[in-house]
Coordinates of C-alpha atoms and ligand atoms in Angstrom, one line a residue:
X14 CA -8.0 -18.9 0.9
X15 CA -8.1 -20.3 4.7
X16 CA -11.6 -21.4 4.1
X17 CA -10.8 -22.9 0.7
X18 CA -7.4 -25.0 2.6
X19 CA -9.9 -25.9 5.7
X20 CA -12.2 -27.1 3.7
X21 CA -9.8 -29.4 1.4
X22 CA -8.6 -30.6 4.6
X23 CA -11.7 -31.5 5.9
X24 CA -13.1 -33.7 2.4
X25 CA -9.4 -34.9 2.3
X26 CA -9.9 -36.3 6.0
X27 CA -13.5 -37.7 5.5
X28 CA -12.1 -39.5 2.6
X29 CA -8.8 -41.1 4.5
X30 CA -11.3 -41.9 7.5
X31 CA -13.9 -43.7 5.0
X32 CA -10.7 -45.5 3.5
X33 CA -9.0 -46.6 6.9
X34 CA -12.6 -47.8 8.3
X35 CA -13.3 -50.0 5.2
X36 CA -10.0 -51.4 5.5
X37 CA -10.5 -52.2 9.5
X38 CA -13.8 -53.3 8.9
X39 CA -11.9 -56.2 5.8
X40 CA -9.3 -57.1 8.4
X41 CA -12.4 -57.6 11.5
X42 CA -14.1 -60.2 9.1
X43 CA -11.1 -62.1 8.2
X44 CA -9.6 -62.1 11.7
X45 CA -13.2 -63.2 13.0
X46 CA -13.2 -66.1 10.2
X47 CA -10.0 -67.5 11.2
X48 CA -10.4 -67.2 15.4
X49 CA -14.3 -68.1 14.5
X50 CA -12.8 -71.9 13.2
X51 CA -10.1 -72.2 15.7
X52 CA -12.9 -71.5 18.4
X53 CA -15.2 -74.0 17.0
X54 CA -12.3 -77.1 16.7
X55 CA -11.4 -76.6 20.2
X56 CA -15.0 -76.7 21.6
X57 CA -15.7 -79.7 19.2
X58 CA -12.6 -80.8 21.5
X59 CA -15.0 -80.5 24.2
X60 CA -12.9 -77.8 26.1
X61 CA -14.9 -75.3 28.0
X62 CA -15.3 -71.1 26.7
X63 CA -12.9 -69.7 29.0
X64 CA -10.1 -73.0 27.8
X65 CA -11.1 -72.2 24.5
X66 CA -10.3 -68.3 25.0
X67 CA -7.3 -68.5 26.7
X68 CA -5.6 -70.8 24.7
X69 CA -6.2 -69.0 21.9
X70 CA -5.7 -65.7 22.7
X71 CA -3.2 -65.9 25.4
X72 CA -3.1 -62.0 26.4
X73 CA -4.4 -60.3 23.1
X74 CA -4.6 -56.6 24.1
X75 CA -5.5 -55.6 20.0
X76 CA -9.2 -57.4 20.5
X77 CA -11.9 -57.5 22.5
X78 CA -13.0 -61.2 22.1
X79 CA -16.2 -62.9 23.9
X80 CA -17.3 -65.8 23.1
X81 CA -21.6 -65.8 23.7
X82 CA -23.9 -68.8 23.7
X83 CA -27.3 -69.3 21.5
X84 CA -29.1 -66.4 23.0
X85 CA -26.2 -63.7 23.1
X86 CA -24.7 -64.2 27.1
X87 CA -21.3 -64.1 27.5
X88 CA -19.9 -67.5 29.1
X89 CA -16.4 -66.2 28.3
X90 CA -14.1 -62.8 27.7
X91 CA -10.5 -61.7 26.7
X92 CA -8.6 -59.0 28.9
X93 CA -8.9 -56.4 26.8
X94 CA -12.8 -57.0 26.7
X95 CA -12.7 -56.9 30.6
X96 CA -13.6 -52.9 30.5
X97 CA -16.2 -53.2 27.7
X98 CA -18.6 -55.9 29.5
X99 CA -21.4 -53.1 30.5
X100 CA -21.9 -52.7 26.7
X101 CA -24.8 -54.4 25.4
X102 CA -23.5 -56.5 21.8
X103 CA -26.6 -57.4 21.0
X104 CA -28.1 -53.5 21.0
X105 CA -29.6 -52.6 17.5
X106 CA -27.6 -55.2 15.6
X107 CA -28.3 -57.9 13.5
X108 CA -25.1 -59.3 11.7
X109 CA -22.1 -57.6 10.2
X110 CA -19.9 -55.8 11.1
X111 CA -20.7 -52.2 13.0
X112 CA -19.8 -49.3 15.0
X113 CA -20.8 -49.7 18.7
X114 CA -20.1 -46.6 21.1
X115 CA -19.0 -47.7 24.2
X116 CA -17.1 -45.8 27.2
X117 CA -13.8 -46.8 25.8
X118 CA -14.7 -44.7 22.6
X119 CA -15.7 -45.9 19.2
X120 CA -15.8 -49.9 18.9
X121 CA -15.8 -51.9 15.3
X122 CA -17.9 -55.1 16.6
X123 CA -18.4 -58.4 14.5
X124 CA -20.8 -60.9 15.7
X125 CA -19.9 -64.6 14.4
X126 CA -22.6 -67.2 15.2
X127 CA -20.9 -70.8 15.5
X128 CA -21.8 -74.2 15.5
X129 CA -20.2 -77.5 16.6
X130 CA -20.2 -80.4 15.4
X131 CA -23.0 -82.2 18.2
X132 CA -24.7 -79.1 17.4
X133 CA -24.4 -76.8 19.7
X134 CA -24.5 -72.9 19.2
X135 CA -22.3 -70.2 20.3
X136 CA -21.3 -66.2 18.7
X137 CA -18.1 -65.3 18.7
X138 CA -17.7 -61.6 19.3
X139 CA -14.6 -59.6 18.1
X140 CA -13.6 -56.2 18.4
X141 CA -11.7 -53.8 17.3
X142 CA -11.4 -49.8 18.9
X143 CA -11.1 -46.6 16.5
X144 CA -9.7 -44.5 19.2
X145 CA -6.1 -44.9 18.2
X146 CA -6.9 -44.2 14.4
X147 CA -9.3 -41.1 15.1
X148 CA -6.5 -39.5 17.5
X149 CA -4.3 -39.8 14.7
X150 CA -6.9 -38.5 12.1
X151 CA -7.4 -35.8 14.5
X152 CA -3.8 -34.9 14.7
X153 CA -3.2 -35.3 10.9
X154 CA -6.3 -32.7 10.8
X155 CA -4.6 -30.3 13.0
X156 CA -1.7 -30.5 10.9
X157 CA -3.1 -29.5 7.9
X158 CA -5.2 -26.4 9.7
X159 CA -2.2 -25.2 11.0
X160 CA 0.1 -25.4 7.9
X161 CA -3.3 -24.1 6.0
X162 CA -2.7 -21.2 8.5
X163 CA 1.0 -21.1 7.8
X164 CA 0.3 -20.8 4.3
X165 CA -2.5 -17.9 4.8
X166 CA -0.1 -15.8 6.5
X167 CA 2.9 -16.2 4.1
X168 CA 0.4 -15.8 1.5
X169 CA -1.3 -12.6 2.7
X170 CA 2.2 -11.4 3.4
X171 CA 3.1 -12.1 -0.2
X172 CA 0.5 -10.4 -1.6
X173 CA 0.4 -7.2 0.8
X174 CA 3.9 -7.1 -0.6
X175 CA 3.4 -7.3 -3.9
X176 CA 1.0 -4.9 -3.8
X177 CA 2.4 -1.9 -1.8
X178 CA 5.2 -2.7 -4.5
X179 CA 2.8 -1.8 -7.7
X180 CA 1.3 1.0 -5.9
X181 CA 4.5 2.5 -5.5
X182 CA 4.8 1.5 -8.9
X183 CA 1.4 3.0 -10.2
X184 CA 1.9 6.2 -7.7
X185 CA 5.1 6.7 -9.8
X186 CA 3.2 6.6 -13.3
X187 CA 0.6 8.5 -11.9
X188 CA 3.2 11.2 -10.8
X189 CA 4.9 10.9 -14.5
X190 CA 1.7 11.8 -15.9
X191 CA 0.8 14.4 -14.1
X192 CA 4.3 15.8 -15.2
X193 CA 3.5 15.3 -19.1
X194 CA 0.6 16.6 -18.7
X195 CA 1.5 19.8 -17.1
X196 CA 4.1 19.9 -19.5
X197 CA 1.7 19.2 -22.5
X198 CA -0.6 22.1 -20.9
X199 CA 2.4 24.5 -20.7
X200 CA 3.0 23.9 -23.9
X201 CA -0.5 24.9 -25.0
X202 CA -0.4 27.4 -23.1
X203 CA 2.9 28.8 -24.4
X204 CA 1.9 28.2 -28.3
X205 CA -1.5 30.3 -27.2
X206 CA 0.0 33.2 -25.0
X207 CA 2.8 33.7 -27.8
X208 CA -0.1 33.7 -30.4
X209 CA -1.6 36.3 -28.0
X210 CA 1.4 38.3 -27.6
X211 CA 2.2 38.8 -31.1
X212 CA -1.7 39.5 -32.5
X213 CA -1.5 42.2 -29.7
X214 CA 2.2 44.0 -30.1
X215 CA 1.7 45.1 -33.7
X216 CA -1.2 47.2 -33.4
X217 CA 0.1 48.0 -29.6
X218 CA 2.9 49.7 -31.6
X219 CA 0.3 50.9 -34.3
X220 CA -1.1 52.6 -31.5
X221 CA 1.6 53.9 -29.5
X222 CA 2.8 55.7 -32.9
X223 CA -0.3 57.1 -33.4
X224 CA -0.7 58.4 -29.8
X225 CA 2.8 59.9 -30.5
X226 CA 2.0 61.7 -33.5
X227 CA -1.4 62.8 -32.0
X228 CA 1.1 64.4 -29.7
X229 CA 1.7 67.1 -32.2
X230 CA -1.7 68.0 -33.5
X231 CA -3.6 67.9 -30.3
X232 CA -4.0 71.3 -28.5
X233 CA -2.3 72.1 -25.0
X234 CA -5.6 71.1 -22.9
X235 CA -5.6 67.6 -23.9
X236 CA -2.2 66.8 -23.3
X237 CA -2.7 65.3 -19.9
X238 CA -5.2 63.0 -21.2
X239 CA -3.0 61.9 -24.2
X240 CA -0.3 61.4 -21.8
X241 CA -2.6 59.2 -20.1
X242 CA -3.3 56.6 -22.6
X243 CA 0.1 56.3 -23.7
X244 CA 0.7 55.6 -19.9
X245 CA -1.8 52.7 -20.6
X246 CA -0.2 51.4 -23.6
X247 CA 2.6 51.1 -22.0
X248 CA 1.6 49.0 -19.6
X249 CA -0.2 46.9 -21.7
X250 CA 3.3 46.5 -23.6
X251 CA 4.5 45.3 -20.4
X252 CA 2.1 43.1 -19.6
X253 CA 2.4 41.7 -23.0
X254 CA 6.0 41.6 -22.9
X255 CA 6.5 39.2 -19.3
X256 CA 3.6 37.2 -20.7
X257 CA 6.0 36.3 -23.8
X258 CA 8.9 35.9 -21.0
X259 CA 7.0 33.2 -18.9
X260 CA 6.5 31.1 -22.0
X261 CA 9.6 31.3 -23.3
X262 CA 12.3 28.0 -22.1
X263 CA 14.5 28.7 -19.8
X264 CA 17.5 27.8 -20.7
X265 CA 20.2 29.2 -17.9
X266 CA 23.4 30.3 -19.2
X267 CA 26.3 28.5 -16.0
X268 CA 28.9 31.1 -15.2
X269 CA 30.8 31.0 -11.6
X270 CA 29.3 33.2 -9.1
X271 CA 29.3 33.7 -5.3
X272 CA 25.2 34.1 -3.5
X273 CA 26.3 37.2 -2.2
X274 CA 26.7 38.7 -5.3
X275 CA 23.5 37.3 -7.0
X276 CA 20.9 38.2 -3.9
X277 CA 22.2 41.3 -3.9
X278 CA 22.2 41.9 -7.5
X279 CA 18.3 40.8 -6.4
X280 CA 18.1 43.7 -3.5
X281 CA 19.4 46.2 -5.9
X282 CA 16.8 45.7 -8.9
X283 CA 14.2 45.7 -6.2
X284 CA 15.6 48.8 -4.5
X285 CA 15.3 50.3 -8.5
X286 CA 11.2 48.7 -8.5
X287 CA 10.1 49.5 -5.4
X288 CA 12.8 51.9 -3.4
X289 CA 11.0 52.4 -0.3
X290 CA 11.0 48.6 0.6
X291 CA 15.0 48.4 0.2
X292 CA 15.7 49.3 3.6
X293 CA 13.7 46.2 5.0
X294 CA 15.4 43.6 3.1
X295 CA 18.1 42.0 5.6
X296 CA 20.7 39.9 3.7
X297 CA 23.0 37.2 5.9
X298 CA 25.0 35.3 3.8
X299 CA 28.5 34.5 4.8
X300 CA 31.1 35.2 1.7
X301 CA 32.4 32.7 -0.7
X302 CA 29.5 30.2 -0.7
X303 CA 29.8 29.4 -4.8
X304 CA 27.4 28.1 -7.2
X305 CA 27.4 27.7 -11.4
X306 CA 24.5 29.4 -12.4
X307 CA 23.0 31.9 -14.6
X308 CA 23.4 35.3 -13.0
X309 CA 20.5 37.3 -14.2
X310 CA 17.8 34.2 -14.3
X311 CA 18.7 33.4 -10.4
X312 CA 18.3 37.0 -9.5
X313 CA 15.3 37.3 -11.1
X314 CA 13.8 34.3 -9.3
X315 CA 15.1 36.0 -6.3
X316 CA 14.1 38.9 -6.6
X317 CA 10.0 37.5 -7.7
X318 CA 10.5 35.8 -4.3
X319 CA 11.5 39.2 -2.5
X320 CA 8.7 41.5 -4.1
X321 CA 6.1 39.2 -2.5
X322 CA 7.5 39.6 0.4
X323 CA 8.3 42.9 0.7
X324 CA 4.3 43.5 -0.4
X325 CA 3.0 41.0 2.4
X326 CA 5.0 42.3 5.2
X327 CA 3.8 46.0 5.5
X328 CA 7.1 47.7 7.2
X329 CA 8.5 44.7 8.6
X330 CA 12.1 43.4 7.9
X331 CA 12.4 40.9 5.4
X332 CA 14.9 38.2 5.7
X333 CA 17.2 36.9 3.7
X334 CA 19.9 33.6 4.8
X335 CA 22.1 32.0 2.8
X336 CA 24.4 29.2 3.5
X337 CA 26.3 26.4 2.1
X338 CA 24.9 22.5 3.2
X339 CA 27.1 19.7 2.4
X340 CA 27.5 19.9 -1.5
X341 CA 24.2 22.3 -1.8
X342 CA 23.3 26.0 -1.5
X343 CA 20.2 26.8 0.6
X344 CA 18.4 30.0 0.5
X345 CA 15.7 30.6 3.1
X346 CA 13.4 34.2 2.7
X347 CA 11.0 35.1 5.6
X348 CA 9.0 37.8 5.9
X349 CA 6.5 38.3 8.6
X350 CA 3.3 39.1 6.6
X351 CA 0.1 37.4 6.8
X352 CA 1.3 34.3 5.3
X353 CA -0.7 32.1 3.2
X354 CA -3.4 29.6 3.9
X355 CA -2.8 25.5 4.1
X356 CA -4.2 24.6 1.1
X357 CA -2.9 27.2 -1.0
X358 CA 0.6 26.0 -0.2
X359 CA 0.4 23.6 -3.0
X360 CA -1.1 26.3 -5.5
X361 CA 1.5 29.1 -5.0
X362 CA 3.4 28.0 -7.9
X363 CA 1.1 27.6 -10.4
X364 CA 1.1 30.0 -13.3
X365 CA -1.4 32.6 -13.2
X366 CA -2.2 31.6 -9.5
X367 CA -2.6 34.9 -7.4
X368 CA -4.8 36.4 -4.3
X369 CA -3.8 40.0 -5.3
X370 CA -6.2 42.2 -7.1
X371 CA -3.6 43.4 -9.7
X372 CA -1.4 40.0 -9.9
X373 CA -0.4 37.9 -12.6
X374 CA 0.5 34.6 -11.0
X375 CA 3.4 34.0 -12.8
X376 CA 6.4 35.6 -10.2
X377 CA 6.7 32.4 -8.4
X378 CA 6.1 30.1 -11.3
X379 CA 8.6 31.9 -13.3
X380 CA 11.2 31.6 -9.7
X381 CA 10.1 28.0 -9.6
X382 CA 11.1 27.1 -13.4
X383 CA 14.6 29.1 -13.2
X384 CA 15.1 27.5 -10.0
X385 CA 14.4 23.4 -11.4
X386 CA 16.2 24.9 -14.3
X387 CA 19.7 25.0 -12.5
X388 CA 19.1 21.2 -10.7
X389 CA 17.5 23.0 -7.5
X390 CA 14.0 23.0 -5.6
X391 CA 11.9 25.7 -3.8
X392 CA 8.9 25.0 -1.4
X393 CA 6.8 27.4 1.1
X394 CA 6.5 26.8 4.3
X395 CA 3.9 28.6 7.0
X396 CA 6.1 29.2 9.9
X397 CA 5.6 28.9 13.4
X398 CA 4.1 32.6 14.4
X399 CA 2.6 34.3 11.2
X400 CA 4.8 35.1 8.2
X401 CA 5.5 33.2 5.3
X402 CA 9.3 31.4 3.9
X403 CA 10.5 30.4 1.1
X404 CA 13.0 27.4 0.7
X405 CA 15.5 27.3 -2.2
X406 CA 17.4 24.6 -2.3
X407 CA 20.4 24.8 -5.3
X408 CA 23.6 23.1 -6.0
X409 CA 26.7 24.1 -5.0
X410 CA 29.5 24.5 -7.0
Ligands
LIG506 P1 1.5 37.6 -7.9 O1 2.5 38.3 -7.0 O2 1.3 38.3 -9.2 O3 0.2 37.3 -7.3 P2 3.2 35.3 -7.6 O4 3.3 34.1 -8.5 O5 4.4 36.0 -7.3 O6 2.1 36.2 -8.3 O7 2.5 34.9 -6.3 C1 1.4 34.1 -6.3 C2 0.6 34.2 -5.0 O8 1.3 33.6 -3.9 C3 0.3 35.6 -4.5 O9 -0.8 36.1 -5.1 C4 0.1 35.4 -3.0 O10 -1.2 34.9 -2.7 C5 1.0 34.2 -2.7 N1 2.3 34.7 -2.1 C6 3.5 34.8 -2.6 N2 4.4 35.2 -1.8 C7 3.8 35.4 -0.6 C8 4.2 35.8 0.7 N3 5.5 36.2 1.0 N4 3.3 35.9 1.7 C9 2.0 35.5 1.4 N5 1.5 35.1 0.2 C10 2.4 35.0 -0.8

C-alpha cells in the first residue's frame, strides 16, 4: 500500500511540475515580448544598454535581464542577473525558451534578438529561476510521503485489528465445532454401545441361567470350574452394565447438600471397593460449605477421581481439600503417585482413554460429564514434586 501511495505521489508530482513549468515557460515569452519592445523604443531613443536597463527595470529582483549585442556579449545587466554572469547564454541554445543550470540552481532562459530602427542588433535575455517552485514541489512531495506513511500505519493497524478480531471469531467457531462434533461422536457412540449392551445382556442371562442349572447336574469335581465361569459372566455383566451407564445422559437430580457429606459418602463406597486403601484417603474440608447437587452422581465422580488415585499412589496418603471460594466450591485431590505425562494431560478425559492394563477409560469421563453436568469444571494438573491433582471447580449454593 506504501509503494502504491509513493508511487501516486510521485506521477501526481511529475504531472504538477510539467503543468507549473509550461505555465512559467507562457508567462517568460510574454514578459520577454513586452520588455523586448519597451527595450527596443528606448534604444531607438538613442539611450545607451545600461539607460535602457535601468529605467526599465528599476530594481527587478523576479528576473534576470541582460541585454546582449549582435554576437551574444553582454553590454548591460539587472541586479538580480549580477550572480549569474559566469553562465554562458549562448551554451547549446538556439532560440526559445530553455532550462539553463547555473550555480543559482535551475534557470528558465529566453533569448530575444532585437532590432532598431537604424538597424542595429541586440538580444534581450530574460530569466526566470525554478528554485522557489521545486522547494515547494519538494515540500508538497514530502507531504504526501509522510501522510502516505500516516495512512500505512493507521491502515496496517486497521487491518491487524480487524483481523485478530475474526480470528478470535473463527477460533470461537472452530471451538463450537469441535463441541458438536464430540457431541455428534458421543452420540454414535452411545446409539452403538447401547446396541452393544443389549445384543450382549440377553444371552449373558441365557447363559448365566444355564451355568446355574448346570449347577445341579454337574458332579462335585467340577464345581470349582463351573464356579469359575460364572465368576466370568459376571464380570462381563458388569462390564456391560457401566458401559450402558456412561452412555446414558446425565441428568443430575439438585437436592441441598453440605461437601462433607458427599466426599465422604465417596470415602465410604471406596472403603466398600477397595478397603485396604481407606485408611490413606485424608479428607479436610471445613463444615457447612453447601452446594445443590445430585448426591449420588457427585460422589460417584468423586469417588472415579479417588480410585485413581488411591491405585497410583502405592501406600501413600491421598488428599482430599475442600473449600468454599467466593460464590463457588473447589475441590482439589492429590495423591503422590507417578503422575501423568504433559501431553496426556489433555487426553485424561476422554472416554475409553486409559494407561492401565485392565482400564476402561471412562472413570474420569464419566467424573468430567457429572461434574459440567452440575455448572462446574475439573482439570489435572502435574504438580510441583511428582504426584498428580485434580481440580474441581462447582457452584456453590
Ligand atoms: P481407567 O482408570 O480405567 O484407566 P480413568 O478414566 O479413570 O480410566 O483414567 C484414565 C487414565 O488417566 C488412567 O488410565 C491413567 O493413565 C490416568 N490417571 C487418572 N488418574 C490418575 C492419577 N491420579 N495419577 C496418574 N494418572 C492418572
Amino acid at each position: 500500500m506504501f509503494v502504491f501511495f509513493s508511487l501516486s505521489a510521485f506521477f501526481q508530482h511529475r504531472d504538477l511540475k510539467r503543468r507549473t513549468e509550461s505555465l512559467v515557460r507562457g508567462q517568460l515569452g510574454a514578459t520577454a515580448r513586452t520588455l523586448g519592445t519597451a527595450v527596443s523604443r528606448f534604444l531607438d531613443e538613442g539611450a545607451s544598454p545600461e539607460t535602457v536597463l535601468d529605467t526599465i527595470l528599476a530594481d527587478e529582483e523576479v528576473y534576470f535581464v541582460a541585454l546582449l549585442d549582435a554576437d551574444r556579449d553582454i553590454l548591460a545587466w539587472n541586479s538580480r542577473f549580477e550572480g549569474y554572469l559566469p553562465i554562458s547564454l549562448t551554451e547549446g541554445r538556439d532560440g526559445g525558451p530553455g532550462i539553463i543550470d547555473s550555480p543559482a540552481g535551475r534557470i528558465f532562459s529566453e533569448l530575444t534578438p532585437l532590432a532598431t530602427g537604424d538597424g542595429r542588433r541586440f538580444n534581450l535575455y530574460l530569466g526566470y529561476a525554478l528554485t522557489g517552485m521545486e522547494a515547494m514541489i519538494a515540500r508538497s512531495r514530502r507531504t504526501t510521503v509522510l501522510l502516505s506513511a500516516l495512512a500505512l500505519l493507521a491502515g496496517t493497524a486497521f487491518f491487524r485489528a480487524l483481523y485478530r478480531l475474526q480470528s478470535g471469531f473463527m477460533a470461537k467457531s472452530r471451538e463450537a465445532e469441535a463441541e458438536r462434533r464430540e457431541k455428534e461422536h458421543f452420540r454414535e457412540i452411545s446409539a452403538f454401545t447401547s446396541g452393544v449392551a443389549h445384543e450382549i445382556k440377553n444371552p449373558l442371562n441365557s447363559l448365566a441361567l444355564i451355568l446355574e442349572m448346570l449347577g445341579r447336574k454337574v458332579p462335585a469335581e467340577a464345581k470349582g470350574d463351573l464356579d469359575l465361569g460364572k465368576a466370568q459372566v459376571r464380570t462381563i455383566a458388569r462390564i456391560v452394565d457401566r458401559f450402558s451407564r456412561v452412555v446414558k445422559a446425565v441428568r443430575p437430580e439438585a437436592e441441598p447438600l453440605t461437601l462433607d457429606e458427599v466426599l465422604r459418602q465417596s470415602a465410604a463406597n471406596l472403603a466398600a471397593e477397595v478397603p485396604a486403601a481407606s485408611s490413606r484417603v485424608v479428607v479436610e474440608v471445613p463444615p457447612g460449605v453447601r452446594l445443590s447437587a445430585d448426591r449420588d452422581l457427585l460422589a460417584q465422580a468423586f469417588l472415579n477421581i479417588l480410585k485413581n488415585a488411591v491405585e497410583a499412589s502405592g501406600d501413600a496418603p491421598v488428599w482430599v481439600k475442600g473449600r468454599r471460594s467466593g460464590g463457588r466450591v473447589e475441590v482439589v485431590v492429590r495423591d503422590e503417585g507417578p503422575g501423568f505425562p504433559a501431553e496426556a494431560a489433555g487426553r485424561l478425559f476422554e472416554p475409553f482413554y486409559t494407561t492401565k492394563e485392565k482400564g476402561m477409560g471412562i472413570g474420569l469421563y464419566l467424573a468430567r460429564r457429572i461434574i459440567e453436568a452440575h455448572g462446574g469444571t475439573i482439570e489435572a494438573r502435574r504438580p510441583e514434586g511428582a504426584g498428580a491433582e485434580f481440580r474441581v471447580d462447582l457452584p456453590g449454593a
